Amino acid sequence: MRKNKEIDKNPLWTRDFTIITLGSVVSMIGNSLSGFAMSLMVLDYTSSALFYAIYVMAFTFPQIVVPIFSGAIMDRFSRRKTIYTLDYISSAFYLSVGILLHNGWFNYPIFALMVFMLGCIQSMYQVAYQSFYPMLISEGNFSKAYSVASMLESVTVFIVPISTLVYNAVGIGPLMIANAVCFFIAATVETQIKAKEKYVEDRKIDKKENKVKMMLSDTKAGFMYLWSEKGLFFIALYFLFSSFGGGVSNVSLLPYMKETMPNGEYYYLIIGGMMMLGRVVTSSWHYRHKLPIDKKFLIAFLVYIFISIIEGSLLFLPLIMMFTLSFFSGCLGVTSYTIRISATQSYVPDEKKGRFNGAFNMLSVLGALIGEGVAGVLSTFMDMRFVMLTTQMIVLLSAVFIMGGKRRYIAPIYNREQ
């Protein structure tokens, strides 16, 4: 009875949490409509896994450098204003590009440059969102909140098949314009968030302070903080390797399916759909149940091992096994994600979240970029199945030696009430 009263005092679905959730859902729907269609368009125009890898890298590369500086900025300026301003900018961007593409324009180098600009916007948004979202979660509800976020993100991915059908029927222009509308709605909703950002006043810039010097100083402080917190450092280091494996999968799976199977993009969608179904089912379970506090690290560690094995062997299996294991990969992935994100975001103080998320994202994106480049090059002379197998074994070893070897630093962060 006492526990229920405590929960009532700290409800998850506050006004601001509901608004940020609705806004993020709308923008995710827009991204689901246009994102996969953009990938198909690049493959259709270039018919090259290497050019596809370059396109993916153009989006990924700015997410290495931008988070370093944007993380420092987010600890001094309003994250709320940054979020809805970037959503308005994204709306204008997608509207402009959508109109151009609908009128038949396509130039690969210029399009890659536009995608690079989009990557800059996305990387700033991610740092702002990741640093602001935890501030809207009431005490004791971190695991539940991130299970909601993961479940909604997974649900919106089921829109991808619709975008594929629309793309094949009328092209990508209407999808980009629809995405612009979604971002405009999301930004407008997000302007209604009323949460106080106390850290802004605490760290307000003095007018006489050199802004460039301040930003460089804060950036350095972010990495120093990450280095001083050994548990956070080793978690970030592992995710550099994990993202490396993810980068390889990003540029290997779709081209392989499209090249080796008739209508391979639809099988690719089924694989992604099964993974998302697993995430939805497991996220709903996490919303209602809590994992044993003292077992969270062990669960996450085992998940990292199993996911590497599944990802590495996926392309060697018959389709029915691919679909089945993708479902279990989704179940496992959302479990480790919920443990990791709720643990780190509840552990890091509000005034340091921007710098931590900026540094963490930089390392993760660096790993993804390296993986995308390696996969793009290796795909020109090596079977993509073995590319994925080899790289996932590297990820598996990193889990063993980093997460397992440095357990004494990491487990106290994971095994906490959040």
Tab-separated table of C-alpha atoms in Angstrom:
chain	number	residue	atom	x	y	z
A	1	MET	CA	0.000	0.000	0.000
A	2	ARG	CA	2.812	2.354	0.860
A	3	LYS	CA	4.525	1.549	-2.422
A	4	ASN	CA	1.387	2.496	-4.378
A	5	LYS	CA	1.195	5.843	-2.565
A	6	GLU	CA	4.803	6.572	-3.459
A	7	ILE	CA	4.103	5.812	-7.087
A	8	ASP	CA	1.046	8.129	-7.022
A	9	LYS	CA	3.236	10.953	-5.676
A	10	ASN	CA	5.583	10.522	-8.638
A	11	PRO	CA	3.419	9.763	-11.681
A	12	LEU	CA	5.249	9.124	-14.943
A	13	TRP	CA	2.662	10.740	-17.215
A	14	THR	CA	3.084	14.350	-16.182
A	15	ARG	CA	2.064	17.157	-18.551
A	16	ASP	CA	5.590	17.768	-19.844
A	17	PHE	CA	6.447	14.079	-20.195
A	18	THR	CA	3.262	13.532	-22.207
A	19	ILE	CA	4.091	16.465	-24.504
A	20	ILE	CA	7.687	15.369	-25.185
A	21	THR	CA	6.440	11.849	-25.855
A	22	LEU	CA	3.783	13.004	-28.318
A	23	GLY	CA	6.230	15.311	-30.077
A	24	SER	CA	8.856	12.609	-30.456
A	25	VAL	CA	6.289	10.113	-31.770
A	26	VAL	CA	5.163	12.511	-34.505
A	27	SER	CA	8.743	13.228	-35.617
A	28	MET	CA	9.600	9.509	-35.543
A	29	ILE	CA	6.607	8.780	-37.771
A	30	GLY	CA	7.937	11.314	-40.271
A	31	ASN	CA	11.430	9.850	-40.185
A	32	SER	CA	10.030	6.346	-40.683
A	33	LEU	CA	8.137	7.563	-43.750
A	34	SER	CA	11.156	9.082	-45.489
A	35	GLY	CA	14.292	7.451	-44.060
A	36	PHE	CA	14.065	3.997	-45.632
A	37	ALA	CA	12.763	5.445	-48.903
A	38	MET	CA	15.892	7.618	-49.124
A	39	SER	CA	18.048	4.505	-48.795
A	40	LEU	CA	16.106	2.746	-51.548
A	41	MET	CA	16.422	5.786	-53.797
A	42	VAL	CA	20.209	5.890	-53.420
A	43	LEU	CA	20.482	2.176	-54.191
A	44	ASP	CA	18.160	2.520	-57.199
A	45	TYR	CA	20.133	5.435	-58.650
A	46	THR	CA	23.650	4.129	-57.958
A	47	SER	CA	23.260	0.297	-57.848
A	48	SER	CA	26.404	0.292	-55.698
A	49	ALA	CA	26.976	-0.897	-52.138
A	50	LEU	CA	30.023	1.398	-51.980
A	51	PHE	CA	28.025	4.515	-52.931
A	52	TYR	CA	25.338	3.446	-50.490
A	53	ALA	CA	27.996	3.220	-47.764
A	54	ILE	CA	29.253	6.714	-48.680
A	55	TYR	CA	25.683	8.029	-48.424
A	56	VAL	CA	25.278	6.486	-44.955
A	57	MET	CA	28.674	7.844	-43.892
A	58	ALA	CA	27.718	11.341	-45.094
A	59	PHE	CA	24.888	11.262	-42.551
A	60	THR	CA	27.041	9.675	-39.852
A	61	PHE	CA	30.277	11.695	-40.076
A	62	PRO	CA	29.024	15.015	-38.647
A	63	GLN	CA	27.669	13.092	-35.670
A	64	ILE	CA	31.269	12.560	-34.545
A	65	VAL	CA	32.338	16.197	-34.299
A	66	VAL	CA	29.082	18.069	-33.673
A	67	PRO	CA	28.117	16.297	-30.400
A	68	ILE	CA	31.469	17.263	-28.844
A	69	PHE	CA	30.668	20.959	-29.065
A	70	SER	CA	26.880	20.778	-28.889
A	71	GLY	CA	27.147	18.805	-25.642
A	72	ALA	CA	29.005	21.701	-24.028
A	73	ILE	CA	26.491	24.198	-25.422
A	74	MET	CA	23.508	22.187	-24.136
A	75	ASP	CA	24.774	22.534	-20.563
A	76	ARG	CA	24.528	26.339	-20.784
A	77	PHE	CA	21.574	27.007	-23.088
A	78	SER	CA	17.938	25.914	-23.118
A	79	ARG	CA	17.603	22.345	-24.372
A	80	ARG	CA	13.856	22.853	-24.776
A	81	LYS	CA	14.325	25.762	-27.194
A	82	THR	CA	17.035	23.863	-29.040
A	83	ILE	CA	14.741	20.864	-29.567
A	84	TYR	CA	11.813	22.711	-31.096
A	85	THR	CA	14.046	25.095	-33.099
A	86	LEU	CA	15.871	22.165	-34.712
A	87	ASP	CA	12.533	20.484	-35.455
A	88	TYR	CA	11.360	23.628	-37.275
A	89	ILE	CA	14.641	23.697	-39.228
A	90	SER	CA	14.219	20.014	-40.110
A	91	SER	CA	10.698	20.742	-41.326
A	92	ALA	CA	11.961	23.435	-43.692
A	93	PHE	CA	14.799	21.186	-44.867
A	94	TYR	CA	12.569	18.217	-45.716
A	95	LEU	CA	10.016	20.457	-47.423
A	96	SER	CA	12.671	22.035	-49.675
A	97	VAL	CA	14.365	18.746	-50.589
A	98	GLY	CA	11.012	17.022	-51.046
A	99	ILE	CA	9.882	19.613	-53.590
A	100	LEU	CA	13.167	19.295	-55.503
A	101	LEU	CA	13.022	15.496	-55.624
A	102	HIS	CA	9.340	15.499	-56.566
A	103	ASN	CA	10.235	17.640	-59.598
A	104	GLY	CA	12.739	15.044	-60.779
A	105	TRP	CA	15.974	16.537	-59.480
A	106	PHE	CA	18.706	14.209	-58.192
A	107	ASN	CA	22.464	14.771	-58.070
A	108	TYR	CA	24.369	12.270	-55.953
A	109	PRO	CA	27.224	14.543	-54.719
A	110	ILE	CA	24.856	17.419	-53.868
A	111	PHE	CA	22.383	15.018	-52.253
A	112	ALA	CA	25.213	13.556	-50.145
A	113	LEU	CA	26.107	17.103	-49.031
A	114	MET	CA	22.477	17.716	-48.051
A	115	VAL	CA	22.470	14.477	-46.079
A	116	PHE	CA	25.665	15.672	-44.364
A	117	MET	CA	23.819	18.842	-43.295
A	118	LEU	CA	20.938	16.711	-42.060
A	119	GLY	CA	23.423	14.686	-40.004
A	120	CYS	CA	24.623	17.903	-38.341
A	121	ILE	CA	21.058	18.834	-37.407
A	122	GLN	CA	20.282	15.319	-36.183
A	123	SER	CA	23.404	15.102	-34.012
A	124	MET	CA	22.636	18.416	-32.263
A	125	TYR	CA	19.046	17.313	-31.746
A	126	GLN	CA	20.051	13.982	-30.240
A	127	VAL	CA	22.311	15.574	-27.627
A	128	ALA	CA	19.628	18.125	-26.708
A	129	TYR	CA	16.863	15.496	-26.539
A	130	GLN	CA	18.907	12.929	-24.612
A	131	SER	CA	19.909	15.589	-22.084
A	132	PHE	CA	16.415	17.128	-21.715
A	133	TYR	CA	14.240	13.976	-21.710
A	134	PRO	CA	15.547	12.648	-18.323
A	135	MET	CA	14.673	15.993	-16.728
A	136	LEU	CA	10.990	15.357	-17.498
A	137	ILE	CA	10.947	11.940	-15.793
A	138	SER	CA	9.707	11.819	-12.222
A	139	GLU	CA	11.843	10.118	-9.582
A	140	GLY	CA	11.784	6.307	-9.663
A	141	ASN	CA	10.338	6.081	-13.186
A	142	PHE	CA	13.452	6.027	-15.369
A	143	SER	CA	13.216	2.385	-16.453
A	144	LYS	CA	9.494	2.731	-17.169
A	145	ALA	CA	9.990	5.959	-19.142
A	146	TYR	CA	12.704	4.527	-21.362
A	147	SER	CA	10.675	1.390	-21.978
A	148	VAL	CA	7.873	3.689	-23.217
A	149	ALA	CA	10.293	5.567	-25.477
A	150	SER	CA	11.681	2.335	-26.899
A	151	MET	CA	8.237	0.844	-27.461
A	152	LEU	CA	6.946	3.924	-29.294
A	153	GLU	CA	10.085	4.120	-31.418
A	154	SER	CA	9.615	0.483	-32.341
A	155	VAL	CA	5.928	0.937	-33.200
A	156	THR	CA	6.639	3.799	-35.595
A	157	VAL	CA	9.045	1.588	-37.546
A	158	PHE	CA	6.036	-0.436	-38.723
A	159	ILE	CA	5.240	2.550	-40.937
A	160	VAL	CA	8.307	1.703	-43.056
A	161	PRO	CA	6.431	-0.839	-45.245
A	162	ILE	CA	3.901	1.882	-46.033
A	163	SER	CA	6.698	4.242	-47.052
A	164	THR	CA	8.153	1.529	-49.310
A	165	LEU	CA	4.833	1.039	-51.091
A	166	VAL	CA	4.368	4.805	-51.491
A	167	TYR	CA	7.942	5.204	-52.740
A	168	ASN	CA	7.477	2.484	-55.367
A	169	ALA	CA	4.163	4.040	-56.421
A	170	VAL	CA	4.818	7.807	-56.523
A	171	GLY	CA	8.472	8.399	-55.599
A	172	ILE	CA	10.160	9.949	-52.608
A	173	GLY	CA	9.005	13.577	-52.925
A	174	PRO	CA	5.607	13.168	-51.202
A	175	LEU	CA	7.240	11.218	-48.359
A	176	MET	CA	9.744	14.009	-47.712
A	177	ILE	CA	6.947	16.584	-47.702
A	178	ALA	CA	4.942	14.439	-45.265
A	179	ASN	CA	8.028	14.282	-43.026
A	180	ALA	CA	8.232	18.091	-43.129
A	181	VAL	CA	4.641	18.303	-41.883
A	182	CYS	CA	5.386	15.839	-39.061
A	183	PHE	CA	8.407	17.843	-37.877
A	184	PHE	CA	6.383	21.067	-37.946
A	185	ILE	CA	3.662	19.506	-35.785
A	186	ALA	CA	6.251	18.043	-33.375
A	187	ALA	CA	8.012	21.397	-32.976
A	188	THR	CA	4.751	23.211	-32.326
A	189	VAL	CA	3.762	20.674	-29.659
A	190	GLU	CA	7.196	20.902	-27.990
A	191	THR	CA	6.913	24.677	-27.546
A	192	GLN	CA	4.266	23.949	-24.896
A	193	ILE	CA	6.706	22.264	-22.486
A	194	LYS	CA	6.966	24.339	-19.293
A	195	ALA	CA	9.770	22.583	-17.384
A	196	LYS	CA	12.217	24.888	-15.628
A	197	GLU	CA	15.845	24.534	-16.711
A	198	LYS	CA	17.676	25.606	-13.573
A	199	TYR	CA	21.081	24.634	-14.918
A	200	VAL	CA	20.778	27.458	-17.513
A	201	GLU	CA	20.741	30.108	-14.783
A	202	ASP	CA	23.457	28.337	-12.837
A	203	ARG	CA	25.773	28.259	-15.850
A	204	LYS	CA	24.724	31.462	-17.643
A	205	ILE	CA	27.541	32.938	-19.683
A	206	ASP	CA	29.044	36.155	-18.461
A	207	LYS	CA	28.925	38.804	-21.223
A	208	LYS	CA	32.673	39.347	-20.836
A	209	GLU	CA	33.429	35.620	-21.134
A	210	ASN	CA	34.984	34.442	-24.375
A	211	LYS	CA	32.339	32.120	-25.845
A	212	VAL	CA	34.767	30.079	-27.931
A	213	LYS	CA	37.085	29.604	-24.968
A	214	MET	CA	34.090	28.647	-22.815
A	215	MET	CA	32.909	26.061	-25.331
A	216	LEU	CA	36.369	24.484	-25.650
A	217	SER	CA	36.725	24.476	-21.870
A	218	ASP	CA	33.335	22.797	-21.409
A	219	THR	CA	34.122	20.248	-24.117
A	220	LYS	CA	37.360	19.340	-22.393
A	221	ALA	CA	35.494	19.130	-19.082
A	222	GLY	CA	33.036	16.688	-20.657
A	223	PHE	CA	35.785	14.264	-21.628
A	224	MET	CA	37.530	14.761	-18.293
A	225	TYR	CA	34.267	13.893	-16.536
A	226	LEU	CA	33.897	10.766	-18.679
A	227	TRP	CA	37.485	9.765	-17.909
A	228	SER	CA	37.066	10.423	-14.177
A	229	GLU	CA	33.999	8.175	-14.042
A	230	LYS	CA	35.561	4.837	-14.957
A	231	GLY	CA	32.251	3.014	-15.167
A	232	LEU	CA	30.816	5.530	-17.650
A	233	PHE	CA	34.076	5.524	-19.595
A	234	PHE	CA	34.114	1.747	-20.089
A	235	ILE	CA	30.426	1.720	-21.024
A	236	ALA	CA	31.115	4.374	-23.674
A	237	LEU	CA	34.179	2.469	-24.874
A	238	TYR	CA	32.196	-0.736	-25.344
A	239	PHE	CA	29.521	1.117	-27.284
A	240	LEU	CA	32.191	2.383	-29.652
A	241	PHE	CA	32.723	-1.277	-30.621
A	242	SER	CA	29.014	-2.085	-30.507
A	243	SER	CA	28.298	0.832	-32.841
A	244	PHE	CA	31.088	-0.395	-35.099
A	245	GLY	CA	29.154	-3.630	-35.539
A	246	GLY	CA	25.938	-1.668	-36.045
A	247	GLY	CA	27.608	0.436	-38.737
A	248	VAL	CA	28.651	-2.701	-40.599
A	249	SER	CA	25.085	-4.039	-40.448
A	250	ASN	CA	23.682	-0.722	-41.655
A	251	VAL	CA	25.541	-0.865	-44.965
A	252	SER	CA	25.608	-4.639	-45.433
A	253	LEU	CA	22.179	-6.077	-44.718
A	254	LEU	CA	19.964	-4.132	-47.147
A	255	PRO	CA	22.329	-4.306	-50.166
A	256	TYR	CA	22.888	-8.036	-49.568
A	257	MET	CA	19.158	-8.787	-49.396
A	258	LYS	CA	18.424	-6.601	-52.415
A	259	GLU	CA	21.197	-8.177	-54.528
A	260	THR	CA	20.735	-11.843	-53.641
A	261	MET	CA	16.932	-12.167	-53.474
A	262	PRO	CA	14.032	-11.059	-55.682
A	263	ASN	CA	12.221	-8.238	-53.841
A	264	GLY	CA	14.910	-8.477	-51.190
A	265	GLU	CA	13.976	-5.098	-49.721
A	266	TYR	CA	10.688	-6.600	-48.542
A	267	TYR	CA	12.473	-9.463	-46.776
A	268	TYR	CA	14.699	-6.811	-45.233
A	269	LEU	CA	11.574	-5.054	-43.990
A	270	ILE	CA	10.263	-8.286	-42.483
A	271	ILE	CA	13.559	-8.756	-40.625
A	272	GLY	CA	13.331	-5.196	-39.314
A	273	GLY	CA	9.648	-5.665	-38.512
A	274	MET	CA	10.301	-8.828	-36.499
A	275	MET	CA	13.032	-7.027	-34.599
A	276	MET	CA	10.708	-4.136	-33.855
A	277	LEU	CA	7.942	-6.536	-32.809
A	278	GLY	CA	10.347	-8.044	-30.312
A	279	ARG	CA	11.172	-4.567	-29.020
A	280	VAL	CA	7.477	-3.665	-28.646
A	281	VAL	CA	6.586	-6.874	-26.807
A	282	THR	CA	9.544	-6.596	-24.437
A	283	SER	CA	9.140	-2.843	-23.886
A	284	SER	CA	5.536	-3.390	-22.780
A	285	TRP	CA	6.797	-6.035	-20.340
A	286	HIS	CA	9.427	-3.640	-18.949
A	287	TYR	CA	6.745	-0.988	-18.485
A	288	ARG	CA	4.868	-3.277	-16.091
A	289	HIS	CA	7.758	-5.113	-14.433
A	290	LYS	CA	11.123	-4.292	-12.904
A	291	LEU	CA	14.247	-6.370	-13.355
A	292	PRO	CA	16.074	-7.570	-10.211
A	293	ILE	CA	18.338	-4.672	-9.277
A	294	ASP	CA	21.353	-6.831	-8.460
A	295	LYS	CA	21.068	-8.759	-11.754
A	296	LYS	CA	20.850	-5.869	-14.236
A	297	PHE	CA	24.517	-5.880	-15.180
A	298	LEU	CA	24.608	-9.653	-15.671
A	299	ILE	CA	21.494	-9.535	-17.849
A	300	ALA	CA	22.921	-6.718	-20.004
A	301	PHE	CA	26.295	-8.468	-20.338
A	302	LEU	CA	24.727	-11.731	-21.526
A	303	VAL	CA	22.520	-9.806	-23.946
A	304	TYR	CA	25.579	-8.151	-25.514
A	305	ILE	CA	27.086	-11.602	-26.112
A	306	PHE	CA	23.943	-13.152	-27.600
A	307	ILE	CA	23.203	-10.218	-29.899
A	308	SER	CA	26.701	-10.399	-31.379
A	309	ILE	CA	26.238	-14.106	-32.105
A	310	ILE	CA	22.827	-13.512	-33.705
A	311	GLU	CA	24.014	-10.587	-35.852
A	312	GLY	CA	27.121	-12.420	-36.993
A	313	SER	CA	25.280	-15.555	-38.088
A	314	LEU	CA	22.105	-13.946	-39.488
A	315	LEU	CA	22.952	-13.928	-43.207
A	316	PHE	CA	23.999	-17.597	-43.188
A	317	LEU	CA	20.540	-18.753	-42.091
A	318	PRO	CA	17.330	-19.563	-44.000
A	319	LEU	CA	14.729	-16.802	-44.033
A	320	ILE	CA	12.470	-18.320	-41.367
A	321	MET	CA	15.440	-18.481	-38.962
A	322	MET	CA	16.399	-14.907	-39.859
A	323	PHE	CA	12.911	-13.729	-38.960
A	324	THR	CA	12.796	-15.727	-35.712
A	325	LEU	CA	16.220	-14.639	-34.468
A	326	SER	CA	15.495	-11.040	-35.436
A	327	PHE	CA	12.489	-11.153	-33.099
A	328	PHE	CA	14.656	-12.421	-30.237
A	329	SER	CA	17.355	-9.867	-31.091
A	330	GLY	CA	14.731	-7.144	-30.678
A	331	CYS	CA	13.669	-8.578	-27.316
A	332	LEU	CA	17.254	-8.683	-26.100
A	333	GLY	CA	18.236	-5.332	-27.547
A	334	VAL	CA	15.483	-3.349	-25.865
A	335	THR	CA	16.293	-5.036	-22.544
A	336	SER	CA	19.944	-3.978	-22.610
A	337	TYR	CA	18.987	-0.525	-23.935
A	338	THR	CA	16.528	0.085	-21.089
A	339	ILE	CA	19.088	-1.020	-18.508
A	340	ARG	CA	21.904	1.086	-19.963
A	341	ILE	CA	20.051	4.311	-20.773
A	342	SER	CA	18.089	4.493	-17.524
A	343	ALA	CA	21.239	3.694	-15.505
A	344	THR	CA	23.502	6.273	-17.145
A	345	GLN	CA	20.933	9.087	-17.454
A	346	SER	CA	19.854	8.759	-13.828
A	347	TYR	CA	23.516	8.570	-12.721
A	348	VAL	CA	24.824	11.684	-14.510
A	349	PRO	CA	23.897	15.048	-12.871
A	350	ASP	CA	21.591	17.351	-14.902
A	351	GLU	CA	24.269	20.010	-15.327
A	352	LYS	CA	26.626	17.462	-16.915
A	353	LYS	CA	24.190	15.474	-19.062
A	354	GLY	CA	24.857	17.517	-22.198
A	355	ARG	CA	28.615	17.015	-22.056
A	356	PHE	CA	28.304	13.339	-21.165
A	357	ASN	CA	25.808	12.638	-23.954
A	358	GLY	CA	27.922	14.619	-26.400
A	359	ALA	CA	31.051	12.618	-25.582
A	360	PHE	CA	29.155	9.305	-25.527
A	361	ASN	CA	27.469	10.028	-28.864
A	362	MET	CA	30.771	11.051	-30.401
A	363	LEU	CA	32.367	7.717	-29.500
A	364	SER	CA	29.306	5.747	-30.643
A	365	VAL	CA	29.094	7.559	-33.964
A	366	LEU	CA	32.844	7.208	-34.488
A	367	GLY	CA	32.439	3.459	-34.137
A	368	ALA	CA	29.480	3.443	-36.540
A	369	LEU	CA	31.381	5.511	-39.104
A	370	ILE	CA	34.381	3.190	-38.978
A	371	GLY	CA	32.067	0.205	-39.370
A	372	GLU	CA	30.292	1.761	-42.359
A	373	GLY	CA	33.608	2.565	-44.045
A	374	VAL	CA	35.067	-0.881	-43.371
A	375	ALA	CA	31.927	-2.603	-44.670
A	376	GLY	CA	31.831	-0.411	-47.779
A	377	VAL	CA	35.430	-1.241	-48.666
A	378	LEU	CA	35.280	-4.941	-47.780
A	379	SER	CA	32.051	-5.388	-49.752
A	380	THR	CA	33.947	-4.720	-52.983
A	381	PHE	CA	35.953	-7.941	-52.674
A	382	MET	CA	34.475	-9.969	-49.788
A	383	ASP	CA	31.160	-11.755	-49.254
A	384	MET	CA	29.001	-9.531	-47.011
A	385	ARG	CA	28.054	-12.517	-44.878
A	386	PHE	CA	31.665	-12.937	-43.782
A	387	VAL	CA	32.053	-9.190	-43.325
A	388	MET	CA	29.235	-9.245	-40.768
A	389	LEU	CA	30.471	-12.445	-39.115
A	390	THR	CA	34.028	-11.152	-38.658
A	391	THR	CA	33.046	-7.759	-37.337
A	392	GLN	CA	30.464	-9.148	-34.920
A	393	MET	CA	33.105	-11.432	-33.445
A	394	ILE	CA	35.167	-8.315	-32.750
A	395	VAL	CA	32.136	-6.822	-30.964
A	396	LEU	CA	31.704	-10.030	-28.963
A	397	LEU	CA	35.336	-9.924	-27.810
A	398	SER	CA	34.969	-6.279	-26.802
A	399	ALA	CA	31.966	-7.230	-24.639
A	400	VAL	CA	34.016	-9.931	-22.932
A	401	PHE	CA	37.125	-7.830	-22.294
A	402	ILE	CA	35.572	-4.410	-21.639
A	403	MET	CA	32.164	-5.060	-20.057
A	404	GLY	CA	33.177	-8.327	-18.424
A	405	GLY	CA	36.756	-7.345	-17.596
A	406	LYS	CA	35.773	-4.009	-16.041
A	407	ARG	CA	32.705	-5.271	-14.216
A	408	ARG	CA	33.788	-3.750	-10.908
A	409	TYR	CA	33.401	-0.254	-12.397
A	410	ILE	CA	30.284	-0.829	-14.504
A	411	ALA	CA	28.098	-3.035	-12.308
A	412	PRO	CA	27.563	-0.358	-9.593
A	413	ILE	CA	26.074	1.951	-12.269
A	414	TYR	CA	23.814	-0.702	-13.787
A	415	ASN	CA	22.758	-2.349	-10.520
A	416	ARG	CA	20.904	0.660	-9.092
A	417	GLU	CA	17.312	1.653	-8.418
A	418	GLN	CA	16.362	4.124	-11.168
